[in-house]
PDB file of C-alpha atoms in Angstrom:
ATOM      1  CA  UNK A   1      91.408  98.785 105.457  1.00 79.00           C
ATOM      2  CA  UNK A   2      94.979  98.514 105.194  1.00 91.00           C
ATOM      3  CA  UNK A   3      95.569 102.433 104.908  1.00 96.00           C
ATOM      4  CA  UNK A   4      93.284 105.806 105.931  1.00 96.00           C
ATOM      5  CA  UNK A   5      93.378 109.119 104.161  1.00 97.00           C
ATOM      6  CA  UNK A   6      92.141 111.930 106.532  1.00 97.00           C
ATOM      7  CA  UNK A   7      89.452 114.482 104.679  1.00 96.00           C
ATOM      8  CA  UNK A   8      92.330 116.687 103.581  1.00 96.00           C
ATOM      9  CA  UNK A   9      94.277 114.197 102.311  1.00 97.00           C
ATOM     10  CA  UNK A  10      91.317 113.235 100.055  1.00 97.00           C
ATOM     11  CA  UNK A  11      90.977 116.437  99.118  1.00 96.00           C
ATOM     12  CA  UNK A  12      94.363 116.955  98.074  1.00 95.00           C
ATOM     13  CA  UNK A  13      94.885 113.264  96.256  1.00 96.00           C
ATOM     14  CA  UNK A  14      91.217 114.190  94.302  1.00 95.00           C
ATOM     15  CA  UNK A  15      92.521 117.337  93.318  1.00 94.00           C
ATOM     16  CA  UNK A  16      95.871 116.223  91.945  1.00 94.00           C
ATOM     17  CA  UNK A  17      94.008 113.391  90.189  1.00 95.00           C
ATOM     18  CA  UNK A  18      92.269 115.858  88.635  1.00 92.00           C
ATOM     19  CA  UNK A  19      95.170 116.409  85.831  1.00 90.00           C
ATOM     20  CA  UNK A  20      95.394 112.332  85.236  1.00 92.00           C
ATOM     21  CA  UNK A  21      93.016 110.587  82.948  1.00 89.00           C
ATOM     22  CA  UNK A  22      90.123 108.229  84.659  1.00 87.00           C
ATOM     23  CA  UNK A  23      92.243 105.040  84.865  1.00 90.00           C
ATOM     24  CA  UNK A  24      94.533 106.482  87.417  1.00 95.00           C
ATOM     25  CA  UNK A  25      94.721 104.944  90.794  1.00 97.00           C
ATOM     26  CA  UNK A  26      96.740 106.244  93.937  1.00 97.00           C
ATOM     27  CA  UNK A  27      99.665 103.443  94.722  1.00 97.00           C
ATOM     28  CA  UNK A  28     101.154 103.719  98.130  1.00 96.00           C
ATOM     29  CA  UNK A  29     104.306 101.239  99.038  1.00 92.00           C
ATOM     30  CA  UNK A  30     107.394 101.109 100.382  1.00 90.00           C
ATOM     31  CA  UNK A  31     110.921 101.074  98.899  1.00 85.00           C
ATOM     32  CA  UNK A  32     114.626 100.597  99.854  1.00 79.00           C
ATOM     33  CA  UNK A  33     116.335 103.842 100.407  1.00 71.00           C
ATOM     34  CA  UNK A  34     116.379 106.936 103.016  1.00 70.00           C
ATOM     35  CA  UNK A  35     118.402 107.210 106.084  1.00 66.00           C
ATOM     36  CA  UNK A  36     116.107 104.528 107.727  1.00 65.00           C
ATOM     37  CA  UNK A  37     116.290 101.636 105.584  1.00 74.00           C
ATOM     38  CA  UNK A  38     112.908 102.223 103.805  1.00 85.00           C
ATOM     39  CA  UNK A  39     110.675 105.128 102.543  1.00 86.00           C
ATOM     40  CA  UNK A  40     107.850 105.533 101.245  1.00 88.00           C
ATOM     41  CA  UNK A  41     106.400 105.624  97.899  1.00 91.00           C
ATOM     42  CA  UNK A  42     103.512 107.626  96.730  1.00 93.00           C
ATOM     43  CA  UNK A  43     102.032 107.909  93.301  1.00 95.00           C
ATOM     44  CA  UNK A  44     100.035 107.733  90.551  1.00 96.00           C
ATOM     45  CA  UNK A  45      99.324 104.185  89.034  1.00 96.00           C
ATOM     46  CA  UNK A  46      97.885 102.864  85.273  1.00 95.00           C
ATOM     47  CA  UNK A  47      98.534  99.444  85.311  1.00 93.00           C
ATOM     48  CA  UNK A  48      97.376  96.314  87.940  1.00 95.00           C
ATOM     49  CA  UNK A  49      99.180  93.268  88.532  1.00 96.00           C
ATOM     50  CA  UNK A  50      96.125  91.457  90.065  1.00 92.00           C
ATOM     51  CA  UNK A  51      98.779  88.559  90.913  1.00 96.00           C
ATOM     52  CA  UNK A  52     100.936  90.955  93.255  1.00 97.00           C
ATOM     53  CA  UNK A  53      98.600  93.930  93.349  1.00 97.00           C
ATOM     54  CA  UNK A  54      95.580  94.734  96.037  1.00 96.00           C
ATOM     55  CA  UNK A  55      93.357  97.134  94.573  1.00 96.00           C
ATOM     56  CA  UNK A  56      90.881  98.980  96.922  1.00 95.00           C
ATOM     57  CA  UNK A  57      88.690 101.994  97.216  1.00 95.00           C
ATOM     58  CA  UNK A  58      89.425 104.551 100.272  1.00 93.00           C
ATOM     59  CA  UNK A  59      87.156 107.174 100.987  1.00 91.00           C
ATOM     60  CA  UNK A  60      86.364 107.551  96.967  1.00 91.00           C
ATOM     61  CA  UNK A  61      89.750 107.385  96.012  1.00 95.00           C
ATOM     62  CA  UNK A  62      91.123 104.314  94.221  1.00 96.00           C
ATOM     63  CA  UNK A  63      94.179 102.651  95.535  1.00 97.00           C
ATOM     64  CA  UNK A  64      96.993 100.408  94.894  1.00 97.00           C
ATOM     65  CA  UNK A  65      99.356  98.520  97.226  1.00 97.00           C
ATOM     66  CA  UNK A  66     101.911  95.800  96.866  1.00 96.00           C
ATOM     67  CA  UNK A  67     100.702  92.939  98.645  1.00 96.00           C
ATOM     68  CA  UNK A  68     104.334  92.334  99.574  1.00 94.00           C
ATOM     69  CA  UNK A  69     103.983  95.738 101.442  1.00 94.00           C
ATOM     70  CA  UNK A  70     100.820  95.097 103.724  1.00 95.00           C
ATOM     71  CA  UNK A  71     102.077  93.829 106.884  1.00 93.00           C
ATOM     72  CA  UNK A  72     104.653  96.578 106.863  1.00 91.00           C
ATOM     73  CA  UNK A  73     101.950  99.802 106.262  1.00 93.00           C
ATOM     74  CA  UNK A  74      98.659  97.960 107.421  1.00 94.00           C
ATOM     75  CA  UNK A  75      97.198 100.395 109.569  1.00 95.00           C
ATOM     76  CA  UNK A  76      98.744 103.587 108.216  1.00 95.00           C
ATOM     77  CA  UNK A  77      96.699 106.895 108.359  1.00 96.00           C
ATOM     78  CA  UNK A  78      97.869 109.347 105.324  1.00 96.00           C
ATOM     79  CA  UNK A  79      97.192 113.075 105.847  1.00 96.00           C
ATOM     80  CA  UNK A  80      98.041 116.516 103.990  1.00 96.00           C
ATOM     81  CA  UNK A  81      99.058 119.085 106.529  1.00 92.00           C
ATOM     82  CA  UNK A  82      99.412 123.231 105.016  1.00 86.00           C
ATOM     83  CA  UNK A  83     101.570 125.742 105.862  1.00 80.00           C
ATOM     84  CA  UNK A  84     103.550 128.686 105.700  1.00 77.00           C
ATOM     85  CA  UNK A  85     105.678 126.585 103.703  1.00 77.00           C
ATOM     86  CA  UNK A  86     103.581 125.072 101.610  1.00 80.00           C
ATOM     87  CA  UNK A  87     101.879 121.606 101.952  1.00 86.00           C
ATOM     88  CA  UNK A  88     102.751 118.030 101.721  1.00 90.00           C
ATOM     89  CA  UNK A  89     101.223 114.701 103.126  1.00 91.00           C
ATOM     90  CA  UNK A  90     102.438 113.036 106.444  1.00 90.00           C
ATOM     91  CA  UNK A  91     102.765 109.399 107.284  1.00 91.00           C
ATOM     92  CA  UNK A  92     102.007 107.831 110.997  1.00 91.00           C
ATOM     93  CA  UNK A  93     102.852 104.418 110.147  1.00 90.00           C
ATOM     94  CA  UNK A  94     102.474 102.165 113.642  1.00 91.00           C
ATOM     95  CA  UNK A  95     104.464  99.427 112.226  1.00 87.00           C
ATOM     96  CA  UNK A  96     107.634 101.991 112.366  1.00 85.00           C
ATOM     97  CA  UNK A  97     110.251 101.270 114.826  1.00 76.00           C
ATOM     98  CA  UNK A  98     112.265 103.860 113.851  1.00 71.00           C
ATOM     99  CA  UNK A  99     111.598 107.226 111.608  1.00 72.00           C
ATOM    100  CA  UNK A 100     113.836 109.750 110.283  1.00 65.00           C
ATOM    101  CA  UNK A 101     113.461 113.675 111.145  1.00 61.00           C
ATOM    102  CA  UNK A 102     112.013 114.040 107.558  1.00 58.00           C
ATOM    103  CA  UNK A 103     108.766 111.987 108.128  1.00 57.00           C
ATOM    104  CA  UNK A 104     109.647 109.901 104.276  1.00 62.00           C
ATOM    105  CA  UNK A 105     111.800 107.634 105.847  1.00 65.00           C
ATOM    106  CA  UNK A 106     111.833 104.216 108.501  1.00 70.00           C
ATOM    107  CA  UNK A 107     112.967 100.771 109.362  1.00 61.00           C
ATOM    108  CA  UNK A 108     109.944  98.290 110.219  1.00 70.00           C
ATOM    109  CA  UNK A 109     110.478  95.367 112.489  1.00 69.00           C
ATOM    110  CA  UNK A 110     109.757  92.554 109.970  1.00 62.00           C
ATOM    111  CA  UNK A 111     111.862  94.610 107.188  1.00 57.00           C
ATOM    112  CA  UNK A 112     114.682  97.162 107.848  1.00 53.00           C
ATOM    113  CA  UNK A 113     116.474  97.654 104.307  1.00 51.00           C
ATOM    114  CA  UNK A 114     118.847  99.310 103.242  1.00 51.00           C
ATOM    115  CA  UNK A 115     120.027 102.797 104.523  1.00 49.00           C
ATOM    116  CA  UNK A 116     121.560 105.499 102.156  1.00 53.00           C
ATOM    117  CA  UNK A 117     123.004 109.033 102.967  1.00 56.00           C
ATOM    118  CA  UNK A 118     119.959 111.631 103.312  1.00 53.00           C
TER     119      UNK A 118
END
């Protein structure tokens, strides 16, 4: 598996898919941008290009990823942390050689991009 969702991230992406009709699939990528070079991208997805798309089920939930993106997230874990705050998912990407203070943006070894103010 490229990426893992912990239980509570499943919970939460379920829940949120909820309000989406059945087609919907999770995508997670990367894109140019954030104080690192590179952040993260995390949304809802209707259409597959099965030319540049993987398509995959995690833990129930139905996922899409750039191929393009894989060496740079394989072996992400995804989770959804709560608190006084309120509640938002975290990344531990091990293919991150560098990550800003607010956890949505890194540089990658193979692929640094392009940094922009925070």
């Amino acid at each position: 598996m490229v990426v893992t969702f912990s239980d509570n991230a499943v919970e939460q992406i379920r829940e949120m898919m909820q309000d989406e009709s059945e087609d919907v699939r999770l995508r997670f990528g990367i894109k140019g941008g954030g104080c690192s070079g590179l952040s993260y991208s995390l949304g809802f997805e209707y259409e597959v290009n099965e030319q540049l798309d993987m398509v995959d089920e995690i833990n129930g939930v139905p996922v899409v990823i750039f191929k393009q993106d894989i060496p740079i997230i394989e072996g992400t874990k995804i989770d959804f942390k709560q608190n006084m705050m309120g509640g938002g998912f975290s990344i531990d990407n091990p293919n991150a050689i560098v990550s800003c203070g607010c956890g949505s943006s890194f540089k990658a070894k193979d692929r640094e991009g392009a940094p922009e103010k925070c």
